[in-house]
Short mmCIF file of C-alpha atoms and ligand atoms in Angstrom, two decimals:
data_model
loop_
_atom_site.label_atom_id
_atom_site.label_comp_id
_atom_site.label_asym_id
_atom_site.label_seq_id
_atom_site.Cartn_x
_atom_site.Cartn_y
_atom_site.Cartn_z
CA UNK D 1 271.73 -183.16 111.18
CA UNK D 2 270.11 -181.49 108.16
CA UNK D 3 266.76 -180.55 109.20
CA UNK D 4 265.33 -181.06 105.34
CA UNK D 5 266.74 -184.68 105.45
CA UNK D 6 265.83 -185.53 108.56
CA UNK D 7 267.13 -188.82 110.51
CA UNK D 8 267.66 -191.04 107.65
CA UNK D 9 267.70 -195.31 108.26
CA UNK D 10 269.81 -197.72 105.48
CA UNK D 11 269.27 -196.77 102.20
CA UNK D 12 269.16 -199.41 99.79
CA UNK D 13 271.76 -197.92 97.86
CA UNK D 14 274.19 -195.48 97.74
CA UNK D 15 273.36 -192.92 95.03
CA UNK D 16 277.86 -192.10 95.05
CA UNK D 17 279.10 -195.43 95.32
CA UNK D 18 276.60 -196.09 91.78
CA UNK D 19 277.61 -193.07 90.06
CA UNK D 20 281.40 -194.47 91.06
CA UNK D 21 280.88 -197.79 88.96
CA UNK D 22 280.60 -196.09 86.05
CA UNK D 23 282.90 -192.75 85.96
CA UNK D 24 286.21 -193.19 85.08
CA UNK D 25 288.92 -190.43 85.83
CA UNK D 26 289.10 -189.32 82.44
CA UNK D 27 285.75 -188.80 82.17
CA UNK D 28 283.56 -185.51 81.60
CA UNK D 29 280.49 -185.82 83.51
CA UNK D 30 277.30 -183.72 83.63
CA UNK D 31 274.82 -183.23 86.58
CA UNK D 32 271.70 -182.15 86.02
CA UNK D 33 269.80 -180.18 88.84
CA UNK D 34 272.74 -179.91 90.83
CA UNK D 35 271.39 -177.69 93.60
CA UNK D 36 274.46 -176.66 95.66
CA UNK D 37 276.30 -179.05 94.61
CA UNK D 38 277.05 -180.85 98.01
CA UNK D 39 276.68 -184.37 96.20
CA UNK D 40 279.13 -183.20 93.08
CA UNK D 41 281.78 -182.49 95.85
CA UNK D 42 281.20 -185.92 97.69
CA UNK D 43 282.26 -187.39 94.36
CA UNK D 44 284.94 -185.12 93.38
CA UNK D 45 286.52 -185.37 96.77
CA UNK D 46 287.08 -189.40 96.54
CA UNK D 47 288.44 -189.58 93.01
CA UNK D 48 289.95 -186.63 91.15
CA UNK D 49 288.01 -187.12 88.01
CA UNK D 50 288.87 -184.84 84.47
CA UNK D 51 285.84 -183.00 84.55
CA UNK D 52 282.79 -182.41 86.23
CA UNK D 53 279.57 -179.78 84.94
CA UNK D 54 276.65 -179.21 86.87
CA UNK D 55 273.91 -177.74 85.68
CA UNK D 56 271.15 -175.26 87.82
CA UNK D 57 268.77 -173.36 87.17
CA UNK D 58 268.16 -171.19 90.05
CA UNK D 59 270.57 -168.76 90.80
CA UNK D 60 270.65 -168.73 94.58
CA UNK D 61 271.46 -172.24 94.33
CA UNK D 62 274.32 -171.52 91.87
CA UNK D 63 276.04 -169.06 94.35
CA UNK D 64 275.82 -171.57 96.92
CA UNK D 65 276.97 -174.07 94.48
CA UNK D 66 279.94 -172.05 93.58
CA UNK D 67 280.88 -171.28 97.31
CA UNK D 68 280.96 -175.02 98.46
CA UNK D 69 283.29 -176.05 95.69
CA UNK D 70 285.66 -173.00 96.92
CA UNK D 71 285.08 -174.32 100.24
CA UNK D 72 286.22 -177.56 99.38
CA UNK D 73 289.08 -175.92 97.56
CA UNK D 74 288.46 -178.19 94.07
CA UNK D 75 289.00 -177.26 90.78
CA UNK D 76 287.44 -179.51 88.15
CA UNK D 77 283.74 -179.13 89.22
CA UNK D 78 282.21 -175.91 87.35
CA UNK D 79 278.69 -174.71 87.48
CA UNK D 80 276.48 -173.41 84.86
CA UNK D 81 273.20 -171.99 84.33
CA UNK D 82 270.62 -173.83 82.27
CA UNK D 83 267.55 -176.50 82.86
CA UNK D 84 267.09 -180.18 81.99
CA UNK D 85 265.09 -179.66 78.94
CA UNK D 86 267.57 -177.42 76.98
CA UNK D 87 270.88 -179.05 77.74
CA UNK D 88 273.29 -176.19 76.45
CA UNK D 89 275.92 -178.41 75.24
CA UNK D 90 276.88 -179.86 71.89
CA UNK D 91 275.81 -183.64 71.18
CA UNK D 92 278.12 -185.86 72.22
CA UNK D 93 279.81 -184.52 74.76
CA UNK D 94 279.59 -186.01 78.51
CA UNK D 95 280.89 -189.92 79.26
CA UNK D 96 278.64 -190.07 82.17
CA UNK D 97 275.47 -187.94 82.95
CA UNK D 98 273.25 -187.64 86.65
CA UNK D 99 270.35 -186.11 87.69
CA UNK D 100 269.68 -187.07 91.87
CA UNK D 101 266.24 -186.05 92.32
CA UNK D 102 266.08 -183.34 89.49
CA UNK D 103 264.06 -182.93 86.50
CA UNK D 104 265.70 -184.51 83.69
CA UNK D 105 264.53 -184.71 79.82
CA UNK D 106 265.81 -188.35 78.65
CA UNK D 107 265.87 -187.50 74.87
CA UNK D 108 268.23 -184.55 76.30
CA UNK D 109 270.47 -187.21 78.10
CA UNK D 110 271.06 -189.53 75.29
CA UNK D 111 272.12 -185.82 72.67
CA UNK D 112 274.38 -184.94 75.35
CA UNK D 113 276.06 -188.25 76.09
CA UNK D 114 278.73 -189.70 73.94
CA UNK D 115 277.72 -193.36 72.03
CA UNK D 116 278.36 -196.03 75.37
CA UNK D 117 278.20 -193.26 78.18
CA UNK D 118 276.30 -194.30 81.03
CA UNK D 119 273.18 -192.35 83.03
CA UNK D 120 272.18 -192.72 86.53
CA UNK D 121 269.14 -191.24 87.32
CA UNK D 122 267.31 -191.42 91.03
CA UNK D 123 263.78 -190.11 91.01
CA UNK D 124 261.22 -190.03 93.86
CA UNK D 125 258.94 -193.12 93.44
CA UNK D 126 255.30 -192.84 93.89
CA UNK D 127 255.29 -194.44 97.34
CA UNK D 128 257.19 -191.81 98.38
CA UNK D 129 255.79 -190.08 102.39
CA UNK D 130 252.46 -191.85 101.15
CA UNK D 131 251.45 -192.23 104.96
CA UNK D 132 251.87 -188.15 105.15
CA UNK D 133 250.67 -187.45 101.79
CA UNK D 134 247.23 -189.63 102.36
CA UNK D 135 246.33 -187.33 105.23
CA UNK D 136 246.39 -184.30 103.21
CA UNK D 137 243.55 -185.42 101.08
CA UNK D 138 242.14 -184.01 97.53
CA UNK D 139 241.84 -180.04 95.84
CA UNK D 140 239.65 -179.58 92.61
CA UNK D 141 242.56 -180.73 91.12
CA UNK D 142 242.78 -184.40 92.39
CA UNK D 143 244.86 -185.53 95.51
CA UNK D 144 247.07 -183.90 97.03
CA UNK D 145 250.08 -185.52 97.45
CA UNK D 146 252.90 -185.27 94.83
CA UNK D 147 252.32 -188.93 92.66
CA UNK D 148 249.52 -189.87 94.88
CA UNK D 149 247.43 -190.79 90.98
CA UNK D 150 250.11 -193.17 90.52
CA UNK D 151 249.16 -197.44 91.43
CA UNK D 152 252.23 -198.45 93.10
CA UNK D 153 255.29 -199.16 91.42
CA UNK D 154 253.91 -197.40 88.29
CA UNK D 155 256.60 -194.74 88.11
CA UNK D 156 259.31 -197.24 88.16
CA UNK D 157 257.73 -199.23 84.87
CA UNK D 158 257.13 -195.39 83.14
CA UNK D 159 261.26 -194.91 83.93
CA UNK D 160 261.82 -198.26 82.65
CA UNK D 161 259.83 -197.86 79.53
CA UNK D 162 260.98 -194.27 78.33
CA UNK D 163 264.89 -195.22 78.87
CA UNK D 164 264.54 -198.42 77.01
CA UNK D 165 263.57 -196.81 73.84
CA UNK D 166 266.85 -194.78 73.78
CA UNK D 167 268.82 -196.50 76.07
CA UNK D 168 270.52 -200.38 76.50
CA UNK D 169 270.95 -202.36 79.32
CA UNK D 170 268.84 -200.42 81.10
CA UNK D 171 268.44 -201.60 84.68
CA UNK D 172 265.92 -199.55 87.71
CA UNK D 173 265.46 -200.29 91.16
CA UNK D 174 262.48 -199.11 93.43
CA UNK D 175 263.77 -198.28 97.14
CA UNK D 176 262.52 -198.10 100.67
CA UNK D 177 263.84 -196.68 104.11
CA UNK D 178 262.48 -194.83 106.98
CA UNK D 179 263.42 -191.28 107.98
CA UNK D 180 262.23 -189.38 110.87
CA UNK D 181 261.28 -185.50 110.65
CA UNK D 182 261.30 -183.01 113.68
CA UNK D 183 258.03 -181.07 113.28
CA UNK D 184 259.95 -178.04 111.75
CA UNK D 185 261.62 -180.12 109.02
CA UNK D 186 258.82 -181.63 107.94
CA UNK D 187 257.43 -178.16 107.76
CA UNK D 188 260.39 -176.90 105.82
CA UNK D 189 260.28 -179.64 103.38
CA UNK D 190 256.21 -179.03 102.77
CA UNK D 191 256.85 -175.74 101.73
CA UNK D 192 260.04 -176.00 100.10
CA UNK D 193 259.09 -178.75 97.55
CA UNK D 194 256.05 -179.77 95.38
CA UNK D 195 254.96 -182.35 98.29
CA UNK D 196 251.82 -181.72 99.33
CA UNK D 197 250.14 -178.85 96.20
CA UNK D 198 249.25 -175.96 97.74
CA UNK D 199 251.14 -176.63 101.32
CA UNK D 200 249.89 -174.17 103.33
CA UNK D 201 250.97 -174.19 107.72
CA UNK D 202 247.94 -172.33 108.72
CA UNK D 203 245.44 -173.33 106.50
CA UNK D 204 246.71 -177.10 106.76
CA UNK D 205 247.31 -177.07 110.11
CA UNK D 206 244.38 -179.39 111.28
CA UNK D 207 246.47 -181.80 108.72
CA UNK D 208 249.64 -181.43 111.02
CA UNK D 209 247.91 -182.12 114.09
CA UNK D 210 246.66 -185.32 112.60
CA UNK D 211 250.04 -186.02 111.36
CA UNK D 212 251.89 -185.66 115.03
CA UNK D 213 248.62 -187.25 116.71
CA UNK D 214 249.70 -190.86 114.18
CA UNK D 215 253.21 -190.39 113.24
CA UNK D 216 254.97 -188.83 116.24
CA UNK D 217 257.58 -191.63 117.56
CA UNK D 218 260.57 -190.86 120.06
CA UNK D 219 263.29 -190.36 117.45
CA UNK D 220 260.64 -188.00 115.38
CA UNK D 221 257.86 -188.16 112.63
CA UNK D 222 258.05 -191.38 111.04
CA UNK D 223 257.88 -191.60 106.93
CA UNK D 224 258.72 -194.36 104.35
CA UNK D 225 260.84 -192.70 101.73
CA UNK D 226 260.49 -193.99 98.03
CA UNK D 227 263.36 -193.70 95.66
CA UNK D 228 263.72 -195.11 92.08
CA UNK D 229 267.69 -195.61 90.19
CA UNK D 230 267.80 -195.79 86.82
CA UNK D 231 270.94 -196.91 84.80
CA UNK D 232 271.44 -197.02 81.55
CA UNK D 233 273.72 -197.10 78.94
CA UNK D 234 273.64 -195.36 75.44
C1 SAM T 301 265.79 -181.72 95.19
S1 SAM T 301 267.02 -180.67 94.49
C2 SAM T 301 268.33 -181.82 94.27
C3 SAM T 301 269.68 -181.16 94.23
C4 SAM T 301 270.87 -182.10 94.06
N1 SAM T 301 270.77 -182.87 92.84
C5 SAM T 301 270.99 -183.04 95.24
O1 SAM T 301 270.70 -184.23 95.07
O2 SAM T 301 271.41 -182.59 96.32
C6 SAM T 301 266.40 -180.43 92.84
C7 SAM T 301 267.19 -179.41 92.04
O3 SAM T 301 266.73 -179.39 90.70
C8 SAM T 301 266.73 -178.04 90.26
N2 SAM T 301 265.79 -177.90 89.12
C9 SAM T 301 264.48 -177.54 89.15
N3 SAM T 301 263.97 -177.50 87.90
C10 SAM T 301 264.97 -177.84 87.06
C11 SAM T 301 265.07 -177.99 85.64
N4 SAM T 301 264.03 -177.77 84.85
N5 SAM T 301 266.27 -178.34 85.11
C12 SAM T 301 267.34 -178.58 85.91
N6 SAM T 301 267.29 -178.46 87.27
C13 SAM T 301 266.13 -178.11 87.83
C14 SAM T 301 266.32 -177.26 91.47
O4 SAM T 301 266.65 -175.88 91.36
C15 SAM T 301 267.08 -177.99 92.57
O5 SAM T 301 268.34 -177.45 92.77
#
């Protein structure tokens, strides 16, 4: 199991089997925010497709990146340095372009991608570990929690919105499952990601109590994850 993922129930999609619908073989596609590319090589391994680019900013990422796809022993995925909101590629260049819960820049997407190339886009909704984020309260900043100012379902119509004034046929989905943490993954994933601002174990430890006092079930600490797919076509 991997420990930042925890135990994951049915998702309501499946972020591959989307991308899949769209990419042909002979297409070029971009990922943006690939991390270490563990997804890109899920796709690359069912269908041999022309070309695949993904794009990462961080470096220790990229080496990891670069030593899966060696792993995997496949040569069309190749990884580059660079962030969402500076593609560096010429207009018109990728049939298909992802980002799976990675900044993207949608005016960035639609240079990039060639006139009739598809996007899919998932994006953590606002509803999103709300029953762990509520604990964690407010700063002098505002709540905690990572979209916590959002009304629910608001991120999904702000996604829906910005692609459709670029974009056709532009279709989003807001999903639900449970996952279960162990105590040490949830910890992991506080301080490895903009979750909670200002995650701190010791200080917010009174927080984690709470947490395992409510949430603690047999199979681990119970959360609602909240994802949002976009697709779209340019
Ligand atoms: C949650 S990870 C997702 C990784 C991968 N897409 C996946 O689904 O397994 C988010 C990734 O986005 C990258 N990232 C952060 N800021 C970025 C930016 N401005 N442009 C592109 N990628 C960025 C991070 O370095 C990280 O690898």
């Amino acid at each position: 199991m991997d420990i930042l993922r925890g135990i994951n129930e049915n998702r309501p999609w499946d972020l591959i089997y989307e991308i899949r619908k769209v990419v042909k073989t002979q297409h070029r596609l971009l990922d943006i925010g690939c991390g270490t590319a563990t997804k890109l090589i899920q796709l690359a391994s069912i269908t041999n497709y022309q070309e695949i680019i993904g794009i990462e900013p961080n470096e220790r990422m990229r080496f990891k990146a670069e030593e899966n796809i060696k792993l995997a022993n496949l040569d069309n995925i190749s990884i580059v340095s660079g962030s969402a909101e500076d593609l560096p590629f010429e207009d018109h260049v990728f049939d298909v372009v992802t980002a799976m819960v990675a900044p993207h820049n949608t005016s960035e997407v639609h240079r990039v991608l060639k006139p009739g190339g598809h996007t899919i886009i998932e994006k953590i909704g606002d509803r999103d570990k709300w029953n762990l984020k509520a604990l964690f309260g407010r700063d002098s900043k505002g709540l905690r929690g990572q979209f916590c100012d959002y009304d629910e379902g608001e991120r999904e119509i702000e996604f829906r919105e910005e692609f459709s004034h670029l974009f056709t046929e532009v279709s989003t989905k807001n999903g639900f499952w449970k996952t279960y943490y162990s105590f040490e993954g949830l910890i992991l994933l506080l301080e490895q990601t903009p979750t909670i601002r200002g995650f701190d174990r010791i200080e917010d430890s009174h927080v984690l109590e709470k947490i395992v006092e409510t949430y603690m079930t047999d199979r681990g600490i119970i959360t609602t994850q909240n994802r949002i797919l976009v697709a779209a076509k340019k």
